mmCIF file of C-alpha atoms in Angstrom:
data_model
loop_
_atom_site.group_PDB
_atom_site.id
_atom_site.type_symbol
_atom_site.label_atom_id
_atom_site.label_comp_id
_atom_site.label_asym_id
_atom_site.label_seq_id
_atom_site.Cartn_x
_atom_site.Cartn_y
_atom_site.Cartn_z
ATOM 1 C CA MET A 1 -47.776 47.116 85.157
ATOM 2 C CA ARG A 2 -48.564 50.079 86.457
ATOM 3 C CA GLY A 3 -45.816 52.347 84.672
ATOM 4 C CA SER A 4 -45.471 50.022 81.325
ATOM 5 C CA ILE A 5 -49.349 50.734 80.686
ATOM 6 C CA GLN A 6 -49.132 54.261 80.032
ATOM 7 C CA PRO A 7 -48.258 54.001 76.223
ATOM 8 C CA VAL A 8 -51.495 52.172 76.239
ATOM 9 C CA VAL A 9 -53.525 54.461 78.955
ATOM 10 C CA ARG A 10 -52.375 57.932 76.779
ATOM 11 C CA LEU A 11 -53.795 55.675 73.321
ATOM 12 C CA VAL A 12 -57.193 54.444 75.000
ATOM 13 C CA GLU A 13 -57.568 58.078 75.856
ATOM 14 C CA ALA A 14 -56.387 59.514 72.393
ATOM 15 C CA PHE A 15 -59.493 57.149 71.319
ATOM 16 C CA ALA A 16 -61.534 58.027 73.489
ATOM 17 C CA ARG A 17 -61.221 61.581 72.424
ATOM 18 C CA LEU A 18 -62.627 60.537 68.784
ATOM 19 C CA PRO A 19 -66.753 61.157 68.435
ATOM 20 C CA GLY A 20 -68.377 57.697 69.425
ATOM 21 C CA ILE A 21 -65.424 55.802 71.216
ATOM 22 C CA GLY A 22 -66.481 55.903 74.671
ATOM 23 C CA PRO A 23 -64.173 53.772 77.303
ATOM 24 C CA LYS A 24 -64.495 50.786 76.702
ATOM 25 C CA THR A 25 -64.691 50.543 73.162
ATOM 26 C CA ALA A 26 -62.018 53.397 73.329
ATOM 27 C CA GLN A 27 -59.845 50.577 76.154
ATOM 28 C CA ARG A 28 -60.838 47.902 73.010
ATOM 29 C CA LEU A 29 -59.205 49.545 69.898
ATOM 30 C CA ALA A 30 -56.144 50.195 72.012
ATOM 31 C CA PHE A 31 -55.906 46.513 73.268
ATOM 32 C CA PHE A 32 -56.664 45.600 69.838
ATOM 33 C CA LEU A 33 -53.585 46.895 68.164
ATOM 34 C CA VAL A 34 -51.540 46.201 71.435
ATOM 35 C CA ARG A 35 -51.980 42.854 69.961
ATOM 36 C CA ALA A 36 -52.006 43.379 66.262
ATOM 37 C CA PRO A 37 -49.449 43.285 63.679
ATOM 38 C CA PRO A 38 -46.939 46.161 63.223
ATOM 39 C CA GLU A 39 -48.412 46.949 59.529
ATOM 40 C CA THR A 40 -51.373 46.680 61.235
ATOM 41 C CA ALA A 41 -50.941 49.767 63.899
ATOM 42 C CA ARG A 42 -47.950 51.840 61.591
ATOM 43 C CA GLU A 43 -50.808 51.215 58.715
ATOM 44 C CA LEU A 44 -53.664 53.335 60.623
ATOM 45 C CA ALA A 45 -51.265 55.901 62.500
ATOM 46 C CA GLU A 46 -49.617 56.432 59.163
ATOM 47 C CA ALA A 47 -53.269 57.008 57.015
ATOM 48 C CA ILE A 48 -53.863 59.247 59.650
ATOM 49 C CA VAL A 49 -50.440 61.778 58.970
ATOM 50 C CA ARG A 50 -51.126 61.475 55.195
ATOM 51 C CA MET A 51 -54.646 61.853 55.639
ATOM 52 C CA LYS A 52 -53.604 65.753 57.492
ATOM 53 C CA GLU A 53 -50.761 66.021 55.228
ATOM 54 C CA ALA A 54 -51.781 65.931 51.736
ATOM 55 C CA VAL A 55 -56.608 66.883 52.991
ATOM 56 C CA ILE A 56 -57.403 70.956 52.422
ATOM 57 C CA PHE A 57 -60.787 72.503 52.261
ATOM 58 C CA CYS A 58 -61.571 74.534 48.399
ATOM 59 C CA SER A 59 -61.544 78.357 49.792
ATOM 60 C CA SER A 60 -64.202 78.586 47.629
ATOM 61 C CA CYS A 61 -66.572 75.073 48.491
ATOM 62 C CA PHE A 62 -64.647 74.071 51.630
ATOM 63 C CA ASN A 63 -64.509 70.963 50.142
ATOM 64 C CA ILE A 64 -62.072 68.680 51.085
ATOM 65 C CA THR A 65 -59.702 68.567 47.886
ATOM 66 C CA ALA A 66 -55.927 68.021 47.650
ATOM 67 C CA ILE A 67 -55.251 71.349 46.012
ATOM 68 C CA ASP A 68 -57.202 74.810 46.529
ATOM 69 C CA PRO A 69 -59.349 75.460 44.639
ATOM 70 C CA CYS A 70 -60.640 71.745 44.527
ATOM 71 C CA ALA A 71 -61.092 70.446 41.052
ATOM 72 C CA THR A 72 -64.819 70.782 40.839
ATOM 73 C CA CYS A 73 -64.384 74.195 41.730
ATOM 74 C CA THR A 74 -62.501 74.651 38.676
ATOM 75 C CA ASP A 75 -63.794 72.477 36.384
ATOM 76 C CA PRO A 76 -64.362 74.579 32.924
ATOM 77 C CA HIS A 77 -67.025 72.008 32.610
ATOM 78 C CA ARG A 78 -68.994 72.549 35.771
ATOM 79 C CA ASP A 79 -72.223 75.498 36.007
ATOM 80 C CA ARG A 80 -71.057 78.054 37.410
ATOM 81 C CA SER A 81 -74.423 79.777 38.693
ATOM 82 C CA THR A 82 -75.906 77.604 40.627
ATOM 83 C CA ILE A 83 -74.754 76.448 44.322
ATOM 84 C CA CYS A 84 -75.785 73.074 46.316
ATOM 85 C CA VAL A 85 -75.199 73.558 49.948
ATOM 86 C CA VAL A 86 -74.624 70.259 51.933
ATOM 87 C CA GLU A 87 -73.443 69.824 56.227
ATOM 88 C CA GLU A 88 -70.903 67.467 54.829
ATOM 89 C CA PRO A 89 -67.708 66.313 51.932
ATOM 90 C CA LEU A 90 -69.846 63.387 52.290
ATOM 91 C CA ASP A 91 -73.604 64.700 51.081
ATOM 92 C CA VAL A 92 -70.968 66.170 48.547
ATOM 93 C CA LEU A 93 -70.167 62.343 46.883
ATOM 94 C CA ALA A 94 -73.190 61.269 47.330
ATOM 95 C CA LEU A 95 -74.498 64.072 44.677
ATOM 96 C CA GLU A 96 -71.761 62.957 43.259
ATOM 97 C CA ARG A 97 -72.576 59.932 42.127
ATOM 98 C CA THR A 98 -75.941 60.589 40.518
ATOM 99 C CA ARG A 99 -73.973 62.469 38.068
ATOM 100 C CA GLY A 100 -77.040 64.464 37.741
ATOM 101 C CA TYR A 101 -75.785 67.495 39.486
ATOM 102 C CA ARG A 102 -72.996 69.872 37.785
ATOM 103 C CA GLY A 103 -73.280 72.704 39.027
ATOM 104 C CA LEU A 104 -70.620 73.619 42.189
ATOM 105 C CA TYR A 105 -71.254 72.742 46.075
ATOM 106 C CA HIS A 106 -71.028 74.694 48.650
ATOM 107 C CA VAL A 107 -69.780 72.438 52.338
ATOM 108 C CA LEU A 108 -71.650 74.273 55.265
ATOM 109 C CA HIS A 109 -68.995 70.698 57.612
ATOM 110 C CA GLY A 110 -72.505 70.805 59.751
ATOM 111 C CA ALA A 111 -75.690 72.155 60.812
ATOM 112 C CA LEU A 112 -77.154 74.603 63.740
ATOM 113 C CA SER A 113 -77.967 72.830 66.101
ATOM 114 C CA PRO A 114 -78.306 75.163 69.919
ATOM 115 C CA MET A 115 -78.611 72.117 71.480
ATOM 116 C CA GLU A 116 -74.536 70.677 70.409
ATOM 117 C CA GLY A 117 -74.391 74.613 70.300
ATOM 118 C CA ILE A 118 -73.497 74.877 66.713
ATOM 119 C CA GLY A 119 -74.422 78.265 65.573
ATOM 120 C CA PRO A 120 -73.457 80.200 62.098
ATOM 121 C CA ASP A 121 -70.477 80.931 62.903
ATOM 122 C CA ASP A 122 -69.205 76.941 63.542
ATOM 123 C CA LEU A 123 -70.236 77.106 59.814
ATOM 124 C CA LYS A 124 -69.282 78.345 56.358
ATOM 125 C CA ILE A 125 -72.471 80.630 55.965
ATOM 126 C CA ALA A 126 -70.365 83.780 55.740
ATOM 127 C CA SER A 127 -68.173 82.318 53.064
ATOM 128 C CA LEU A 128 -70.920 81.413 51.238
ATOM 129 C CA LEU A 129 -72.833 85.441 51.532
ATOM 130 C CA GLU A 130 -69.608 85.987 50.416
ATOM 131 C CA ARG A 131 -69.938 84.640 47.004
ATOM 132 C CA MET A 132 -73.305 85.317 46.495
ATOM 133 C CA LYS A 133 -72.133 89.037 46.404
ATOM 134 C CA ARG A 134 -69.936 87.755 43.051
ATOM 135 C CA GLY A 135 -73.090 88.444 41.012
ATOM 136 C CA ASP A 136 -72.773 84.662 38.898
ATOM 137 C CA VAL A 137 -75.381 82.473 40.882
ATOM 138 C CA HIS A 138 -78.550 82.166 39.804
ATOM 139 C CA GLU A 139 -79.971 79.439 42.300
ATOM 140 C CA VAL A 140 -79.439 77.764 45.761
ATOM 141 C CA ILE A 141 -80.031 74.156 45.669
ATOM 142 C CA LEU A 142 -80.662 74.064 49.994
ATOM 143 C CA ALA A 143 -80.140 70.057 50.314
ATOM 144 C CA THR A 144 -79.578 70.090 54.172
ATOM 145 C CA ASN A 145 -80.092 67.026 55.626
ATOM 146 C CA PRO A 146 -83.827 66.125 55.482
ATOM 147 C CA ASN A 147 -84.187 65.934 59.605
ATOM 148 C CA VAL A 148 -84.369 69.148 62.472
ATOM 149 C CA GLU A 149 -80.773 70.249 62.502
ATOM 150 C CA GLY A 150 -80.886 70.668 58.527
ATOM 151 C CA ASP A 151 -84.214 71.968 57.669
ATOM 152 C CA THR A 152 -83.958 75.520 60.823
ATOM 153 C CA THR A 153 -80.370 75.580 58.838
ATOM 154 C CA ALA A 154 -81.941 75.084 55.540
ATOM 155 C CA GLY A 155 -84.699 77.769 57.325
ATOM 156 C CA TYR A 156 -81.820 80.548 58.252
ATOM 157 C CA LEU A 157 -79.597 80.133 55.465
ATOM 158 C CA ALA A 158 -83.419 81.376 52.565
ATOM 159 C CA GLN A 159 -83.734 84.106 55.024
ATOM 160 C CA LEU A 160 -80.306 85.655 54.596
ATOM 161 C CA LEU A 161 -80.349 84.884 50.831
ATOM 162 C CA ARG A 162 -83.369 86.059 50.187
ATOM 163 C CA PRO A 163 -82.659 90.408 49.948
ATOM 164 C CA HIS A 164 -79.561 88.357 47.289
ATOM 165 C CA SER A 165 -81.067 88.168 43.623
ATOM 166 C CA VAL A 166 -81.011 84.214 43.870
ATOM 167 C CA GLN A 167 -83.968 81.253 43.072
ATOM 168 C CA VAL A 168 -82.796 79.641 46.401
ATOM 169 C CA THR A 169 -84.373 76.486 46.379
ATOM 170 C CA ARG A 170 -84.283 73.117 49.101
ATOM 171 C CA ILE A 171 -83.895 69.071 48.521
ATOM 172 C CA GLY A 172 -87.339 67.289 47.080
ATOM 173 C CA ARG A 173 -89.496 65.770 50.050
ATOM 174 C CA GLY A 174 -91.093 62.178 49.095
ATOM 175 C CA LEU A 175 -90.982 59.384 49.778
ATOM 176 C CA PRO A 176 -87.942 57.642 48.706
ATOM 177 C CA VAL A 177 -87.179 55.000 45.865
ATOM 178 C CA GLY A 178 -87.654 51.362 46.852
ATOM 179 C CA GLY A 179 -89.311 52.218 49.845
ATOM 180 C CA ASP A 180 -93.311 50.723 50.813
ATOM 181 C CA LEU A 181 -96.178 53.531 51.347
ATOM 182 C CA GLU A 182 -97.216 50.579 54.299
ATOM 183 C CA TYR A 183 -94.823 51.452 56.349
ATOM 184 C CA ALA A 184 -93.930 55.106 55.551
ATOM 185 C CA ASP A 185 -93.737 57.743 58.785
ATOM 186 C CA GLU A 186 -97.034 59.890 58.929
ATOM 187 C CA VAL A 187 -94.604 62.780 57.798
ATOM 188 C CA THR A 188 -92.301 61.254 55.680
ATOM 189 C CA LEU A 189 -95.870 60.371 53.693
ATOM 190 C CA ALA A 190 -97.470 64.107 54.317
ATOM 191 C CA GLN A 191 -94.634 65.686 52.619
ATOM 192 C CA ALA A 192 -95.352 62.825 49.921
ATOM 193 C CA MET A 193 -98.450 63.716 49.789
ATOM 194 C CA GLU A 194 -97.608 67.680 49.406
ATOM 195 C CA ASN A 195 -95.528 67.582 47.053
ATOM 196 C CA ARG A 196 -97.645 65.314 44.607
ATOM 197 C CA ARG A 197 -96.976 66.452 41.581
ATOM 198 C CA ALA A 198 -98.471 66.496 37.905
ATOM 199 C CA VAL A 199 -98.031 62.983 35.350
ATOM 200 C CA MET B 1 -63.553 65.106 44.271
ATOM 201 C CA ARG B 2 -62.529 60.771 44.276
ATOM 202 C CA GLY B 3 -58.806 61.258 43.563
ATOM 203 C CA SER B 4 -58.176 64.594 46.493
ATOM 204 C CA ILE B 5 -60.679 61.727 48.724
ATOM 205 C CA GLN B 6 -57.929 59.579 48.656
ATOM 206 C CA PRO B 7 -56.335 59.558 51.542
ATOM 207 C CA VAL B 8 -59.186 59.447 53.573
ATOM 208 C CA VAL B 9 -60.935 56.729 52.068
ATOM 209 C CA ARG B 10 -57.496 55.065 52.977
ATOM 210 C CA LEU B 11 -57.926 56.189 56.688
ATOM 211 C CA VAL B 12 -62.064 55.609 56.686
ATOM 212 C CA GLU B 13 -60.827 51.503 55.635
ATOM 213 C CA ALA B 14 -58.373 52.110 58.212
ATOM 214 C CA PHE B 15 -60.090 52.777 61.013
ATOM 215 C CA ALA B 16 -63.297 49.656 59.456
ATOM 216 C CA ARG B 17 -60.057 47.147 60.197
ATOM 217 C CA LEU B 18 -60.264 47.704 63.835
ATOM 218 C CA PRO B 19 -62.891 45.668 65.836
ATOM 219 C CA GLY B 20 -66.398 46.805 66.504
ATOM 220 C CA ILE B 21 -65.741 49.412 63.618
ATOM 221 C CA GLY B 22 -68.333 49.014 60.617
ATOM 222 C CA PRO B 23 -67.824 51.826 57.089
ATOM 223 C CA LYS B 24 -70.550 53.490 58.527
ATOM 224 C CA THR B 25 -68.594 54.679 62.013
ATOM 225 C CA ALA B 26 -65.439 54.427 60.462
ATOM 226 C CA GLN B 27 -66.791 57.187 57.736
ATOM 227 C CA ARG B 28 -67.520 58.858 61.434
ATOM 228 C CA LEU B 29 -64.327 58.623 62.861
ATOM 229 C CA ALA B 30 -62.036 60.055 59.595
ATOM 230 C CA PHE B 31 -64.348 62.724 59.142
ATOM 231 C CA PHE B 32 -64.279 64.147 62.384
ATOM 232 C CA LEU B 33 -60.021 63.490 62.027
ATOM 233 C CA VAL B 34 -60.614 64.900 58.840
ATOM 234 C CA ARG B 35 -61.809 68.773 61.059
ATOM 235 C CA ALA B 36 -60.026 67.502 63.509
ATOM 236 C CA PRO B 37 -56.989 70.101 64.580
ATOM 237 C CA PRO B 38 -53.864 68.715 63.426
ATOM 238 C CA GLU B 39 -53.406 68.411 67.368
ATOM 239 C CA THR B 40 -55.769 65.541 67.502
ATOM 240 C CA ALA B 41 -54.768 63.629 64.632
ATOM 241 C CA ARG B 42 -50.976 63.732 65.220
ATOM 242 C CA GLU B 43 -51.945 62.958 68.679
ATOM 243 C CA LEU B 44 -53.909 59.535 68.403
ATOM 244 C CA ALA B 45 -51.392 58.923 65.488
ATOM 245 C CA GLU B 46 -48.795 59.213 68.384
ATOM 246 C CA ALA B 47 -50.508 57.558 70.449
ATOM 247 C CA ILE B 48 -50.259 54.627 68.809
ATOM 248 C CA VAL B 49 -47.315 54.276 66.592
ATOM 249 C CA ARG B 50 -45.408 54.756 71.077
ATOM 250 C CA MET B 51 -47.834 52.670 72.596
ATOM 251 C CA LYS B 52 -46.009 50.236 69.778
ATOM 252 C CA GLU B 53 -42.919 51.198 70.307
ATOM 253 C CA ALA B 54 -43.041 50.641 74.301
ATOM 254 C CA VAL B 55 -45.295 47.631 74.660
ATOM 255 C CA ILE B 56 -43.707 44.336 74.141
ATOM 256 C CA PHE B 57 -45.043 40.691 76.168
ATOM 257 C CA CYS B 58 -43.654 39.292 78.882
ATOM 258 C CA SER B 59 -41.782 36.454 77.341
ATOM 259 C CA SER B 60 -43.535 34.454 81.135
ATOM 260 C CA CYS B 61 -46.548 36.188 81.739
ATOM 261 C CA PHE B 62 -47.611 37.635 78.834
ATOM 262 C CA ASN B 63 -49.325 40.489 80.456
ATOM 263 C CA ILE B 64 -48.126 43.607 78.603
ATOM 264 C CA THR B 65 -44.941 45.209 79.748
ATOM 265 C CA ALA B 66 -42.046 47.969 78.813
ATOM 266 C CA ILE B 67 -39.396 45.297 79.597
ATOM 267 C CA ASP B 68 -38.701 42.050 79.579
ATOM 268 C CA PRO B 69 -39.802 39.926 82.055
ATOM 269 C CA CYS B 70 -41.973 42.442 82.976
ATOM 270 C CA ALA B 71 -42.075 43.895 86.983
ATOM 271 C CA THR B 72 -45.249 41.831 88.570
ATOM 272 C CA CYS B 73 -42.510 38.575 87.715
ATOM 273 C CA THR B 74 -39.591 39.945 89.197
ATOM 274 C CA ASP B 75 -40.919 41.865 92.018
ATOM 275 C CA PRO B 76 -39.041 39.890 94.548
ATOM 276 C CA HIS B 77 -41.870 40.186 97.254
ATOM 277 C CA ARG B 78 -44.829 38.543 95.429
ATOM 278 C CA ASP B 79 -45.392 35.183 95.986
ATOM 279 C CA ARG B 80 -44.137 32.579 93.132
ATOM 280 C CA SER B 81 -46.204 29.283 93.442
ATOM 281 C CA THR B 82 -49.474 30.996 93.069
ATOM 282 C CA ILE B 83 -50.529 31.307 88.500
ATOM 283 C CA CYS B 84 -53.586 34.002 87.976
ATOM 284 C CA VAL B 85 -54.893 32.539 84.492
ATOM 285 C CA VAL B 86 -56.682 35.591 82.718
ATOM 286 C CA GLU B 87 -57.594 36.462 79.424
ATOM 287 C CA GLU B 88 -56.811 39.458 78.664
ATOM 288 C CA PRO B 89 -53.730 42.242 80.210
ATOM 289 C CA LEU B 90 -56.864 45.039 81.556
ATOM 290 C CA ASP B 91 -58.151 41.196 83.731
ATOM 291 C CA VAL B 92 -54.390 41.833 86.484
ATOM 292 C CA LEU B 93 -54.553 45.851 86.248
ATOM 293 C CA ALA B 94 -58.377 44.854 87.581
ATOM 294 C CA LEU B 95 -56.887 41.877 89.758
ATOM 295 C CA GLU B 96 -54.476 44.319 90.708
ATOM 296 C CA ARG B 97 -57.247 47.147 92.002
ATOM 297 C CA THR B 98 -58.185 44.884 94.755
ATOM 298 C CA ARG B 99 -54.877 45.082 96.196
ATOM 299 C CA GLY B 100 -55.752 41.538 97.891
ATOM 300 C CA TYR B 101 -53.559 39.228 95.328
ATOM 301 C CA ARG B 102 -49.796 38.884 95.218
ATOM 302 C CA GLY B 103 -48.905 35.900 93.573
ATOM 303 C CA LEU B 104 -47.633 35.810 89.422
ATOM 304 C CA TYR B 105 -50.376 36.223 86.482
ATOM 305 C CA HIS B 106 -50.109 34.283 83.221
ATOM 306 C CA VAL B 107 -52.080 36.350 80.659
ATOM 307 C CA LEU B 108 -53.655 33.757 77.634
ATOM 308 C CA HIS B 109 -54.401 36.635 75.370
ATOM 309 C CA GLY B 110 -58.610 35.113 74.286
ATOM 310 C CA ALA B 111 -60.723 32.851 75.504
ATOM 311 C CA LEU B 112 -61.449 29.292 73.901
ATOM 312 C CA SER B 113 -64.212 30.335 70.672
ATOM 313 C CA PRO B 114 -65.159 27.385 68.415
ATOM 314 C CA MET B 115 -67.345 30.456 66.939
ATOM 315 C CA GLU B 116 -64.606 32.740 66.916
ATOM 316 C CA GLY B 117 -62.791 30.194 65.291
ATOM 317 C CA ILE B 118 -59.822 30.453 68.376
ATOM 318 C CA GLY B 119 -58.521 27.477 69.290
ATOM 319 C CA PRO B 120 -55.963 25.964 72.006
ATOM 320 C CA ASP B 121 -53.016 27.261 69.258
ATOM 321 C CA ASP B 122 -53.840 30.810 69.560
ATOM 322 C CA LEU B 123 -53.691 31.457 72.945
ATOM 323 C CA LYS B 124 -50.851 31.490 75.227
ATOM 324 C CA ILE B 125 -51.595 27.665 76.379
ATOM 325 C CA ALA B 126 -48.306 25.918 75.986
ATOM 326 C CA SER B 127 -45.922 28.686 77.678
ATOM 327 C CA LEU B 128 -48.397 28.205 80.525
ATOM 328 C CA LEU B 129 -47.877 23.824 80.625
ATOM 329 C CA GLU B 130 -44.183 25.301 80.106
ATOM 330 C CA ARG B 131 -44.330 27.428 83.472
ATOM 331 C CA MET B 132 -45.761 23.889 84.981
ATOM 332 C CA LYS B 133 -42.983 21.363 84.809
ATOM 333 C CA ARG B 134 -40.389 24.283 86.605
ATOM 334 C CA GLY B 135 -41.814 23.037 89.160
ATOM 335 C CA ASP B 136 -42.957 25.627 92.198
ATOM 336 C CA VAL B 137 -45.877 26.318 91.579
ATOM 337 C CA HIS B 138 -48.721 25.308 93.974
ATOM 338 C CA GLU B 139 -51.920 26.795 92.331
ATOM 339 C CA VAL B 140 -53.182 27.863 89.156
ATOM 340 C CA ILE B 141 -56.637 29.773 89.900
ATOM 341 C CA LEU B 142 -58.758 29.834 86.461
ATOM 342 C CA ALA B 143 -59.772 33.724 85.846
ATOM 343 C CA THR B 144 -60.950 32.908 83.081
ATOM 344 C CA ASN B 145 -64.516 35.762 82.426
ATOM 345 C CA PRO B 146 -67.867 34.545 84.018
ATOM 346 C CA ASN B 147 -69.025 32.891 80.041
ATOM 347 C CA VAL B 148 -69.736 30.398 78.277
ATOM 348 C CA GLU B 149 -66.213 31.185 76.370
ATOM 349 C CA GLY B 150 -64.122 32.334 80.049
ATOM 350 C CA ASP B 151 -65.848 29.055 81.424
ATOM 351 C CA THR B 152 -64.283 26.481 78.488
ATOM 352 C CA THR B 153 -61.440 27.691 78.828
ATOM 353 C CA ALA B 154 -60.744 27.270 82.558
ATOM 354 C CA GLY B 155 -62.190 23.632 81.488
ATOM 355 C CA TYR B 156 -60.494 22.395 78.569
ATOM 356 C CA LEU B 157 -56.789 24.320 80.982
ATOM 357 C CA ALA B 158 -58.296 22.139 83.990
ATOM 358 C CA GLN B 159 -58.070 19.106 82.994
ATOM 359 C CA LEU B 160 -53.924 19.773 80.676
ATOM 360 C CA LEU B 161 -53.052 20.940 83.853
ATOM 361 C CA ARG B 162 -54.526 17.823 86.027
ATOM 362 C CA PRO B 163 -51.437 15.564 85.140
ATOM 363 C CA HIS B 164 -48.767 18.317 87.270
ATOM 364 C CA SER B 165 -49.426 17.844 90.869
ATOM 365 C CA VAL B 166 -50.960 21.020 91.382
ATOM 366 C CA GLN B 167 -53.910 22.652 93.015
ATOM 367 C CA VAL B 168 -56.606 24.337 89.820
ATOM 368 C CA THR B 169 -58.676 26.599 91.254
ATOM 369 C CA ARG B 170 -61.195 28.709 89.929
ATOM 370 C CA ILE B 171 -62.827 32.024 90.955
ATOM 371 C CA GLY B 172 -65.978 32.054 92.825
ATOM 372 C CA ARG B 173 -69.451 32.818 91.299
ATOM 373 C CA GLY B 174 -72.109 34.300 92.990
ATOM 374 C CA LEU B 175 -74.145 37.385 93.528
ATOM 375 C CA PRO B 176 -72.017 40.913 93.349
ATOM 376 C CA VAL B 177 -71.300 43.271 95.725
ATOM 377 C CA GLY B 178 -74.117 45.720 95.808
ATOM 378 C CA GLY B 179 -76.543 43.421 93.635
ATOM 379 C CA ASP B 180 -79.513 42.996 94.452
ATOM 380 C CA LEU B 181 -81.101 39.840 95.168
ATOM 381 C CA GLU B 182 -83.962 39.905 93.371
ATOM 382 C CA TYR B 183 -83.481 41.066 89.730
ATOM 383 C CA ALA B 184 -80.574 38.833 89.195
ATOM 384 C CA ASP B 185 -80.235 36.449 86.807
ATOM 385 C CA GLU B 186 -81.990 32.292 87.048
ATOM 386 C CA VAL B 187 -78.263 31.237 86.637
ATOM 387 C CA THR B 188 -76.015 33.718 89.091
ATOM 388 C CA LEU B 189 -78.731 32.451 91.756
ATOM 389 C CA ALA B 190 -78.082 29.439 91.685
ATOM 390 C CA GLN B 191 -74.605 29.749 91.141
ATOM 391 C CA ALA B 192 -74.377 31.280 94.713
ATOM 392 C CA MET B 193 -76.702 29.182 96.185
ATOM 393 C CA GLU B 194 -74.449 26.565 95.282
ATOM 394 C CA ASN B 195 -71.566 28.701 95.762
ATOM 395 C CA ARG B 196 -72.567 29.385 100.041
ATOM 396 C CA ARG B 197 -70.124 29.128 102.513
ATOM 397 C CA ALA B 198 -71.017 28.494 106.395
ATOM 398 C CA VAL B 199 -70.572 31.959 108.211
#
């Protein structure tokens, strides 16, 4: 048993290396695949390999792409004077779904987090400053997450961008659409009051 | 973006098919692999493929094995008159770690659960009864989990095994070693009282 279970143990270990997957969950996943039809296991393995083959990072905005530079960076219809800075490729997807933003992006691939040992060098910050040197950027929208790490990152970037002649903005803070004032947390409510606009 | 993200979307979908992995977790796992070094992704993919190639089920006890029948079933030093019935291959591993059991096993690959639509035909029950026919089995130890599904399965098997001239036992119930009587739940405590033994 010990010897024959070795490939399963190795799979459990591989699963356990993924973020948020503890040893128990890794075991459950591995034994699910042990019992699953061969297609299910093959599909997952192939999806991993194909993704790794097909997906690269755009050398300009660092979003995921199949070609470098990515379709957004080379799109002549997009406003090249505005760069929206986000933490993750998924954030780009979320912003694209709004259909309201027509500028370019810059994906940091994370946020500053001293707790997790993530410093400026671990993020695509140097390359953002590099993009500023080209001089055609008028506005940088800091759209990092509205939490401690995102705010810290935005504050840090704002400081770095100050020497460049560029307008730096932070995405709006306030009550989400469909939200209920009664149930909003104090910080959000305070920010909503602060960010009030004339109607 | 939409098109270039397709391999990632497919990977998210493949992850989301695993049990207990919701769409958000699947996204997190997929994007972890997007950013991970190629080795990490390849190791996981290879571990899945290798496990699926190497691991089969023993045609006698249905435990996972590299050769059929498995090493336990063919081991001449093991007591062939006792079969311990468990739900999962991991249960065999747990029992083997005790070094106290020298009989054979039978892995059901689950437990009866009307809620999840798992009936007798979904488990390796027919093959257990088949093993009874060989006549050399004196005792069947029902070591399914001490929960509702496990108890239901044990009760069902006990009934099916009644016509066979075989002793049917259920693993002991009571307080776990290192447990604290004060903090034991009522059902466990009641079972511990019920299962008291003369010293």
